[in-house]
Amino acid sequence: MIPDNGEIEELLCGDGHNWGAVHIGTKHNVSDWSVTLDCMANIIDRGNYELDKNGKRQWHFVWNTGRWAHLTAGNNGIITSFTYDNEEVSWSECAYA
């Protein structure tokens, strides 16, 4: 995924607990990675971006009142991404928003 800052945000396997694809898949109810990746692309393409005090890149995408998704990236690429309720259906809502 390529955000507006021109850097490529990679999604690596990660450590399975704190960051990466395994973390996102197990902690944030991913059942269909193609839908989740579409959501993550929307977050980066259409979300509000900020650089936090620790140098992590963060995006927050709101597609309807009370409906949002978040993505954080750092030195190892994408750390985490999750939706407002951590339910599978919210990934689809985000992907098709």
XYZ file of N, CA, C and O in Angstrom:
388
model
N 0.835 -1.172 0.000
C 0.000 0.000 0.000
C 0.882 1.238 0.000
O 1.882 1.280 0.696
N 0.501 2.226 -0.794
C 1.299 3.435 -0.892
C 0.474 4.623 -0.391
O -0.467 5.046 -1.050
N 0.800 5.140 0.784
C 0.083 6.308 1.307
C 0.536 7.594 0.634
O 1.469 7.600 -0.167
N -0.125 8.676 0.979
C 0.176 9.981 0.389
C 1.608 10.442 0.630
O 2.128 11.234 -0.133
N 2.251 9.950 1.691
C 3.619 10.398 1.954
C 4.626 9.731 1.022
O 5.807 9.993 1.095
N 4.147 8.848 0.119
C 4.997 8.229 -0.882
C 5.724 6.984 -0.427
O 6.333 6.288 -1.224
N 5.682 6.687 0.851
C 6.331 5.488 1.359
C 5.407 4.290 1.187
O 4.195 4.416 1.265
N 5.975 3.139 0.953
C 5.187 1.918 0.861
C 5.038 1.348 2.263
O 6.016 1.196 2.993
N 3.802 1.068 2.652
C 3.553 0.440 3.948
C 3.424 -1.057 3.724
O 2.478 -1.518 3.104
N 4.391 -1.800 4.204
C 4.396 -3.247 4.030
C 3.618 -3.934 5.142
O 3.627 -3.479 6.283
N 2.983 -5.037 4.787
C 2.321 -5.875 5.774
C 3.112 -7.167 5.855
O 3.042 -8.015 4.965
N 3.914 -7.293 6.907
C 4.742 -8.470 7.130
C 4.034 -9.422 8.087
O 3.066 -9.046 8.749
N 4.515 -10.642 8.174
C 3.917 -11.619 9.100
C 3.930 -11.115 10.533
O 2.969 -11.294 11.263
N 5.021 -10.504 10.953
C 5.125 -9.963 12.305
C 5.501 -11.018 13.325
O 5.938 -12.113 12.991
N 5.302 -10.688 14.587
C 5.688 -11.601 15.659
C 4.517 -12.435 16.178
O 4.672 -13.240 17.086
N 3.335 -12.209 15.638
C 2.176 -13.000 16.040
C 1.463 -12.501 17.271
O 0.354 -12.931 17.570
N 2.080 -11.591 17.994
C 1.489 -11.112 19.245
C 1.236 -9.617 19.248
O 0.203 -9.161 19.711
N 2.214 -8.844 18.776
C 2.162 -7.394 18.918
C 2.090 -6.622 17.612
O 1.745 -5.451 17.632
N 2.444 -7.240 16.507
C 2.448 -6.507 15.246
C 2.389 -7.456 14.061
O 2.701 -8.635 14.183
N 1.948 -6.938 12.935
C 1.964 -7.668 11.683
C 0.679 -8.417 11.366
O -0.321 -8.353 12.082
N 0.730 -9.148 10.258
C -0.451 -9.835 9.730
C -1.008 -10.893 10.673
O -2.229 -10.999 10.829
N -0.146 -11.666 11.298
C -0.638 -12.706 12.208
C -1.373 -12.061 13.384
O -2.460 -12.503 13.766
N -0.807 -11.006 13.937
C -1.460 -10.268 15.020
C -2.832 -9.751 14.572
O -3.836 -9.952 15.254
N -2.879 -9.082 13.432
C -4.136 -8.510 12.944
C -5.155 -9.614 12.695
O -6.319 -9.498 13.091
N -4.724 -10.693 12.065
C -5.636 -11.791 11.743
C -6.239 -12.459 12.956
O -7.430 -12.787 12.970
N -5.437 -12.654 13.987
C -5.937 -13.370 15.164
C -6.601 -12.458 16.185
O -7.581 -12.851 16.814
N -6.124 -11.264 16.347
C -6.668 -10.356 17.379
C -7.846 -9.518 16.881
O -8.622 -9.022 17.692
N -7.962 -9.341 15.562
C -8.964 -8.409 15.040
C -9.914 -9.057 14.033
O -10.443 -8.385 13.142
N -10.141 -10.356 14.179
C -11.197 -11.095 13.471
C -11.179 -10.964 11.954
O -12.176 -10.593 11.342
N -10.058 -11.302 11.336
C -9.972 -11.298 9.879
C -10.375 -12.684 9.372
O -9.788 -13.687 9.761
N -11.380 -12.711 8.517
C -11.766 -13.985 7.907
C -11.483 -13.991 6.407
O -11.332 -15.043 5.810
N -11.411 -12.822 5.803
C -11.166 -12.711 4.362
C -10.120 -11.620 4.143
O -10.418 -10.418 4.220
N -8.890 -12.043 3.860
C -7.801 -11.070 3.741
C -7.996 -10.117 2.568
O -7.549 -8.969 2.627
N -8.658 -10.539 1.498
C -8.847 -9.613 0.374
C -9.727 -8.440 0.802
O -9.455 -7.292 0.445
N -10.761 -8.703 1.604
C -11.618 -7.636 2.122
C -10.836 -6.758 3.099
O -10.908 -5.524 3.051
N -10.081 -7.386 3.984
C -9.298 -6.630 4.967
C -8.266 -5.739 4.281
O -8.088 -4.578 4.664
N -7.615 -6.243 3.254
C -6.636 -5.425 2.530
C -7.306 -4.263 1.811
O -6.747 -3.161 1.749
N -8.517 -4.480 1.279
C -9.259 -3.364 0.666
C -9.599 -2.311 1.713
O -9.509 -1.113 1.455
N -9.988 -2.748 2.896
C -10.266 -1.816 3.984
C -8.998 -1.044 4.348
O -9.029 0.185 4.489
N -7.895 -1.746 4.493
C -6.639 -1.096 4.865
C -6.225 -0.072 3.797
O -5.710 1.001 4.129
N -6.473 -0.384 2.537
C -6.177 0.575 1.468
C -7.059 1.813 1.624
O -6.588 2.941 1.457
N -8.338 1.628 1.964
C -9.223 2.773 2.209
C -8.735 3.608 3.385
O -8.784 4.841 3.337
N -8.283 2.934 4.429
C -7.789 3.663 5.603
C -6.642 4.581 5.203
O -6.626 5.769 5.546
N -5.693 4.037 4.457
C -4.518 4.815 4.053
C -4.879 5.872 3.019
O -4.435 7.011 3.095
N -5.709 5.500 2.045
C -6.047 6.434 0.967
C -6.984 7.548 1.406
O -6.873 8.679 0.949
N -7.924 7.227 2.313
C -8.988 8.180 2.625
C -9.027 8.629 4.074
O -9.796 9.509 4.437
N -8.197 8.017 4.910
C -8.213 8.350 6.328
C -7.382 9.569 6.674
O -6.576 10.040 5.880
N -7.582 10.059 7.877
C -6.771 11.164 8.405
C -5.441 10.603 8.900
O -5.423 9.621 9.638
N -4.364 11.245 8.500
C -3.014 10.786 8.831
C -2.416 11.656 9.921
O -2.614 12.875 9.940
N -1.665 11.012 10.815
C -0.857 11.766 11.779
C 0.380 10.960 12.146
O 0.369 9.727 12.118
N 1.424 11.668 12.475
C 2.655 11.068 12.980
C 2.626 11.260 14.485
O 2.558 12.392 14.967
N 2.641 10.139 15.236
C 2.542 10.289 16.697
C 3.892 10.653 17.307
O 4.915 10.697 16.620
N 3.907 10.898 18.604
C 5.120 11.368 19.289
C 6.243 10.332 19.284
O 7.398 10.664 19.495
N 5.901 9.042 19.010
C 6.917 7.988 18.949
C 7.367 7.697 17.521
O 8.086 6.740 17.287
N 6.917 8.507 16.570
C 7.317 8.333 15.179
C 6.503 7.306 14.417
O 6.837 6.971 13.281
N 5.427 6.809 15.009
C 4.561 5.852 14.311
C 3.582 6.619 13.436
O 3.099 7.676 13.800
N 3.324 6.049 12.267
C 2.392 6.640 11.322
C 1.011 6.051 11.588
O 0.859 4.842 11.668
N 0.009 6.925 11.708
C -1.333 6.456 12.034
C -2.353 7.074 11.098
O -2.252 8.245 10.742
N -3.338 6.252 10.698
C -4.453 6.703 9.885
C -5.741 6.299 10.580
O -5.838 5.216 11.162
N -6.736 7.157 10.484
C -8.049 6.888 11.069
C -9.087 7.240 9.999
O -9.147 8.382 9.541
N -9.868 6.239 9.577
C -10.845 6.399 8.504
C -12.251 6.257 9.076
O -12.572 5.240 9.697
N -13.080 7.274 8.884
C -14.479 7.241 9.317
C -15.343 7.248 8.061
O -15.216 8.138 7.228
N -16.211 6.250 7.913
C -17.075 6.203 6.734
C -18.540 6.469 7.057
O -19.347 6.688 6.164
N -18.885 6.478 8.343
C -20.240 6.788 8.770
C -20.183 7.082 10.274
O -19.232 6.679 10.938
N -21.195 7.719 10.802
C -21.208 8.041 12.222
C -21.014 6.772 13.051
O -21.758 5.804 12.889
N -19.991 6.766 13.881
C -19.703 5.620 14.734
C -19.036 4.451 14.037
O -18.771 3.421 14.647
N -18.750 4.591 12.766
C -18.119 3.524 11.972
C -16.741 4.007 11.534
O -16.603 4.943 10.758
N -15.706 3.340 12.017
C -14.345 3.774 11.729
C -13.392 2.579 11.736
O -13.710 1.505 12.247
N -12.210 2.803 11.169
C -11.130 1.821 11.188
C -9.816 2.576 11.356
O -9.700 3.742 10.987
N -8.842 1.899 11.913
C -7.563 2.514 12.274
C -6.422 1.634 11.766
O -6.537 0.412 11.720
N -5.315 2.277 11.418
C -4.104 1.560 11.011
C -2.904 2.296 11.578
O -2.842 3.526 11.515
N -1.967 1.552 12.147
C -0.715 2.098 12.668
C 0.442 1.378 11.990
O 0.442 0.147 11.884
N 1.436 2.142 11.547
C 2.635 1.582 10.929
C 3.870 2.148 11.620
O 3.848 3.270 12.140
N 4.925 1.366 11.616
C 6.181 1.781 12.230
C 7.358 1.299 11.407
O 7.239 1.059 10.209
N 8.485 1.096 12.063
C 9.714 0.686 11.377
C 9.596 -0.651 10.658
O 10.279 -0.885 9.671
N 8.738 -1.549 11.167
C 8.569 -2.870 10.560
C 7.352 -2.935 9.647
O 6.848 -4.007 9.368
N 6.857 -1.805 9.194
C 5.664 -1.792 8.350
C 4.418 -1.676 9.206
O 4.429 -1.047 10.269
N 3.344 -2.299 8.759
C 2.069 -2.185 9.451
C 2.119 -2.954 10.764
O 2.404 -4.144 10.799
N 1.848 -2.246 11.838
C 1.860 -2.833 13.179
C 0.505 -3.450 13.480
O 0.402 -4.610 13.864
N -0.542 -2.644 13.300
C -1.888 -3.136 13.592
C -2.905 -2.381 12.770
O -2.644 -1.280 12.266
N -4.068 -2.989 12.642
C -5.212 -2.350 12.024
C -6.445 -3.008 12.613
O -6.449 -4.219 12.850
N -7.466 -2.204 12.880
C -8.669 -2.747 13.490
C -9.850 -1.840 13.195
O -9.681 -0.690 12.795
N -11.046 -2.383 13.399
C -12.272 -1.634 13.155
C -12.938 -1.286 14.481
O -12.545 -1.786 15.534
N -13.959 -0.470 14.390
C -14.642 0.061 15.577
C -15.150 -1.005 16.534
O -15.229 -0.785 17.727
N -15.513 -2.181 16.031
C -16.062 -3.210 16.925
C -15.321 -4.543 16.848
O -15.725 -5.509 17.473
N -14.231 -4.597 16.074
C -13.445 -5.824 15.915
C -14.270 -6.999 15.405
O -13.970 -8.146 15.698
N -15.299 -6.727 14.627
C -16.117 -7.796 14.046
C -15.803 -7.940 12.565
O -15.439 -6.976 11.889
N -15.972 -9.167 12.049
C -15.667 -9.446 10.650
C -16.436 -8.546 9.689
O -15.895 -8.062 8.707
N -17.708 -8.313 9.973
C -18.540 -7.536 9.059
C -18.051 -6.090 8.929
O -18.218 -5.468 7.870
N -17.411 -5.544 9.949
C -16.921 -4.167 9.853
C -15.791 -4.017 8.854
O -15.646 -2.952 8.244
N -14.968 -5.060 8.656
C -13.937 -5.008 7.625
C -14.611 -4.803 6.256
O -14.132 -4.029 5.438
N -15.723 -5.518 6.033
C -16.454 -5.374 4.761
C -17.058 -3.984 4.629
O -16.995 -3.378 3.555
N -17.656 -3.479 5.696
C -18.220 -2.126 5.670
C -17.143 -1.122 5.254
O -17.374 -0.258 4.407
N -15.985 -1.248 5.855
C -14.863 -0.355 5.576
C -14.383 -0.524 4.135
O -14.132 0.457 3.426
N -14.270 -1.758 3.669
C -13.763 -2.040 2.325
C -14.664 -1.471 1.245
O -14.192 -1.000 0.217
N -15.973 -1.515 1.495
C -16.928 -1.081 0.470
C -17.481 0.321 0.711
O -18.406 0.737 0.027
N -16.912 1.035 1.672
C -17.400 2.394 1.985
C -17.058 3.361 0.871
O -16.073 3.236 0.192
